[in-house]
Amino acid sequence: MNLVLCFATGCRGRALRSALSKVLFFAFVYDEIMISPERSPPRSSSQSPRSPSATPFLSISVTDPVKLGNGVQAYISYRVITKTNLPEFQGPEKIVIRRYSDFVWLHDRLAEKYKGIFIPPLPEKSAVEKFRFSVEFIEMRRQALDIFINRIASHPELKRSEDLRIFLQEDEETMDRARSLETGIFKKPSDLIQIFKDVQSKVSDVVLGKEKPVEETDPEYEKLKHYIFGLEEHLAETQKQAFRLVKRHRELSQSLADFGKAIKLLGVCEGDTLGKVFSELGSKSELLSIKLQKEAHNLLMNFEEPIKDYVRAVQSIKVTFADRANAFRQHCELAETTKLKEINLEKLNIMRSDKAREAEIEYRELKAESEQATRKFETIVRLMNEEIVRFQDQKTADMGLAFHQFAKGQAKLANDIADAWRSVLPKIEACSLNSQHD
Amino acid sequence: MEALTVASDGNGNGLLSTVPASFDGGDPLLHPPSPPDSPPISSSPRAVPEPDPMFSLFDPGETAGDDAVTAAVAPISPRPRDGPSRSGRSSTYEYSRITVTDPQKEQEMASSLVPGSGSYVTYLITTRIGSGPAEIRVRRRFKDVVALADRLADAYRGYFVPQRPDKSVVEGQVMHKQEFVEQRRTAIEKYLNRLAAHPVIGRSDELRLFLRMPGNLPLPASTNVVSRSDGTGSLPKQVFGETGGGNAVVASQGSTQPAKGGRDFMKIFRELKQSVTNDWGGTKPLVVEEDSEFLERKAKVQDLEQQLTTASKQAEALVKAQQDMGDTMGELGLTFVKLAKFEMENATYLSQRTRAAEIKEFATAALRTSRFYRESNTHAVKHLDTLHEYLGLMLAVHSAFSDRSSALLTVQTLMTDLSSLHAREEKLETSSIRFGDKSKLRRIEELKETIRITEDAKVCAIKEYEQIKVNNRYELERLDRERRDDFLVMLKGFVSNQVNYAEKIASVWANVAEETKPYARQSK
């Protein structure tokens, strides 16, 4: 709880938002007692049937993206609405304004403090300047941030963190200061991706044992590592294909529109009845073009994005691998150093040297450190085992939902296509019958 | 000055009363026993209405350009048509199916200086006569095809004569000999079938000779001006040894003769002069195109051509987009298959196994969908090909229209000649009356002879022009009629196909949606 308030340079204020006016997109109830750690948190759910005051709940939504600032320094701010009856929070509802780098701050703080837990992943910072403010990108990011914060709020450990409370409750000035404190000492938000990449490669090195050969030899853990690395590759490939499929939908949409237009013009050359048929066909083609565009968007938000999220989750696990390896190494090193110190101490005791007392003090300190390191390592191992179960459950649910959205969208699209074309058939038949009477 | 408007009356009959329907004089040599009805209207003898018309019988392996085996469009009309393409009408004509196969390399007979050169490729052409199994086989080379095309262009001016395949490889395309031969083989096959499908050309002697005459074709490959310019009758008479007359005779079968003088140089020069006069001269030419109905139709055809170009292009783009969609769906499916396998192999938790099974279900659905897209596309390509066919026909239309305008130009030229000849005659006559010059009298006689000959030529040219006009009119009507039918068939086929496959795809995904429904409920 030691927030060192630092009036650092570069700290900027932000205009406070006026009263709310928007509808919440996602709201869910988190039932602290009911949900076990293995069960993946629902992304959105209805209110608990019991009266709100009885059941503790924490419901957060990220909404209402707004562009602020000018030129190069322009950014998007989001409204974060917290509804809760938990005593730690200031009242039943609180609204704060946050930006992407605030979320990054929260993520990094949690990653620092909760080693062993798979911290929910953040959406990427935009690589291409051009798309930073595109409607699609903003919506995807908003959705991802919403999922991020809710995952934290439904994690048995993470939801209790002080940093989460700060994030959800403190005013913007305090938030800014906290963030620039991090920035000053540790890292800039804009370097996150780079750091992430460094960590990733370091993780690979460490985990694959390229550095020091001080490594666990637990076969189960080996299997897990192998699995996670392989999974990342497969998922990257599926993400690529999913993205391509979105593109194909857009392309097909375009050619249906062009085709429809051309057919209509061709119909103008034809006679009355036939011309009408052409015109009808062209209109249907244009109609379907719009439907395909919609489905492309649906695929992007509800199929490709979940897959991307899956990839990010896997990358987060890899970070935990690195933490575990570091903890293991520390534990080993300290254990060894302690052992040496113990042996030395015994020697000193036998020799009745006056250095013995000093050595004893040092030894006890070292032993405490070593025990701490061992505990830290064991905590990580324990947490990881719980986390893996959560992860598998969550991912099965997430993918199940993604498949469902995909299938629903595709089925609807195909039905719309069938209906649209089918409606033209009677007109064609009528036209053919007519032509026989000529 | 003589001003003659060569307009057509309502029946499309100009100065001639030749009606296109009766082409011959009942000459048995010209008409083999197989009994075609009057071409454009009768029903196909082979077509049998079937309950599931468009999509069940398509075999993607069929050669393009001939859909004779496909079912008729039963539910709409009791007047069935074979398949989506125009060649379906060919079953009512003499030649029901022409296939071009078996390209073979042969050597020129004459020894050549460079060994290896002088080789060419021949193709086996198999023609089925009428509706029976009887077939005729001949071997032809591309030069023969070119010769056929040239002869048809001469004999059937004013008709929409299908364009022959290109002589040279398309620029910029690098092709192995094999690919080139294959491309050419297909093109020749399409071309011959189009010829056979034409109600007039399909019965022509030229085509018959080409398809049926065993051994090498007897005539020289290039269009022989000599054989025609002296006014001999049409092709078969020469082949069958009849001697032609010296005068220009209206040929049978509605074919036309070039005006006397064939392609001689002077004629070209004079016509060029005339066309310049037409374009730049202040005075109106003596004969003009006044058939407003024709001009209207011409404008319509030009408009049609423009829209066809766009529609044809967009149809291709649409087909490609659907193809791509199917391909990517397939690749997505494969990727998920691999993922499922990976998860299964590494499964340590129940949730993993469940997920692996679900991924597999999804992947299977994606692969099925991909297959449906591909199948649907194969049919769509065939249906939309009608657009490409009609676009190709526009070239033939252009050439028919230019036949007309060049015939008109010939008439104009001759009339201009005549009027200047008459003027000279008048001048000479007035001056000779005054002086009674013997040599002048002789010159007047010569002039009178020239005038007479030119008159004859003019009559011929006018007949030619009239015939071409008739042919144009006939073809335009045929174009409208057939186009309407063909487009309806195309639309029905295309739309039915889309509906059918969309339904199949919808059903696949509806199943998956149902299976994965619990996850949606969970997340709510």
Short mmCIF file of N, CA, C and O in Angstrom, two decimals, chain A residues 12 55 110 116 163 199 212 225 232 253 258 263 265 268 275 312 342 345:
data_model
loop_
_atom_site.label_atom_id
_atom_site.label_comp_id
_atom_site.label_asym_id
_atom_site.label_seq_id
_atom_site.Cartn_x
_atom_site.Cartn_y
_atom_site.Cartn_z
N ARG A 12 0.44 13.90 -16.83
CA ARG A 12 -0.59 14.78 -17.36
C ARG A 12 -1.94 14.50 -16.73
O ARG A 12 -2.27 13.40 -16.37
N THR A 55 -25.03 -11.63 -1.71
CA THR A 55 -23.93 -12.29 -2.41
C THR A 55 -22.87 -11.27 -2.83
O THR A 55 -23.19 -10.29 -3.48
N LEU A 110 0.92 -7.03 -11.59
CA LEU A 110 0.47 -8.38 -11.23
C LEU A 110 1.52 -9.42 -11.59
O LEU A 110 1.78 -10.35 -10.84
N GLY A 116 3.94 -17.39 -10.93
CA GLY A 116 3.34 -18.72 -10.87
C GLY A 116 1.93 -18.72 -11.42
O GLY A 116 1.41 -19.74 -11.86
N ASP A 163 -3.40 -3.67 -6.37
CA ASP A 163 -3.24 -2.96 -7.64
C ASP A 163 -4.54 -2.94 -8.42
O ASP A 163 -4.86 -1.95 -9.08
N VAL A 199 11.71 -11.15 -23.18
CA VAL A 199 11.37 -12.17 -22.20
C VAL A 199 11.12 -13.50 -22.89
O VAL A 199 11.57 -14.54 -22.46
N LYS A 212 22.53 -21.59 -17.99
CA LYS A 212 23.15 -22.51 -17.04
C LYS A 212 22.36 -23.82 -17.03
O LYS A 212 21.15 -23.82 -17.12
N LYS A 225 6.04 -28.35 -20.82
CA LYS A 225 6.75 -27.36 -21.63
C LYS A 225 6.67 -27.70 -23.11
O LYS A 225 6.40 -26.84 -23.95
N GLU A 232 1.70 -23.42 -29.16
CA GLU A 232 1.87 -22.07 -29.71
C GLU A 232 2.01 -22.11 -31.22
O GLU A 232 1.40 -21.31 -31.93
N SER A 253 -17.62 -10.59 -50.69
CA SER A 253 -18.61 -9.52 -50.56
C SER A 253 -18.45 -8.52 -51.69
O SER A 253 -19.41 -8.11 -52.34
N ASP A 258 -20.12 -6.20 -57.10
CA ASP A 258 -19.79 -5.86 -58.48
C ASP A 258 -20.62 -6.66 -59.47
O ASP A 258 -21.10 -6.13 -60.47
N ILE A 263 -24.92 -7.30 -63.48
CA ILE A 263 -26.10 -8.05 -63.93
C ILE A 263 -27.29 -7.11 -64.11
O ILE A 263 -28.06 -7.24 -65.06
N LEU A 265 -27.18 -3.97 -64.92
CA LEU A 265 -26.98 -3.21 -66.15
C LEU A 265 -27.27 -4.06 -67.37
O LEU A 265 -27.84 -3.58 -68.36
N VAL A 268 -30.86 -4.25 -68.19
CA VAL A 268 -31.44 -3.10 -68.86
C VAL A 268 -31.46 -3.31 -70.38
O VAL A 268 -32.34 -2.84 -71.08
N GLY A 275 -35.60 -8.58 -68.32
CA GLY A 275 -34.87 -7.51 -67.67
C GLY A 275 -35.18 -7.43 -66.18
O GLY A 275 -34.30 -7.22 -65.36
N ARG A 312 -2.06 -15.50 -26.99
CA ARG A 312 -1.51 -14.64 -25.95
C ARG A 312 -1.44 -15.36 -24.61
O ARG A 312 -0.49 -15.22 -23.85
N GLU A 342 27.15 -23.84 6.00
CA GLU A 342 26.92 -24.72 7.15
C GLU A 342 28.20 -25.52 7.46
O GLU A 342 28.62 -25.64 8.62
N LEU A 345 30.71 -23.27 8.91
CA LEU A 345 30.37 -22.95 10.30
C LEU A 345 30.79 -24.06 11.26
O LEU A 345 31.36 -23.82 12.33
#
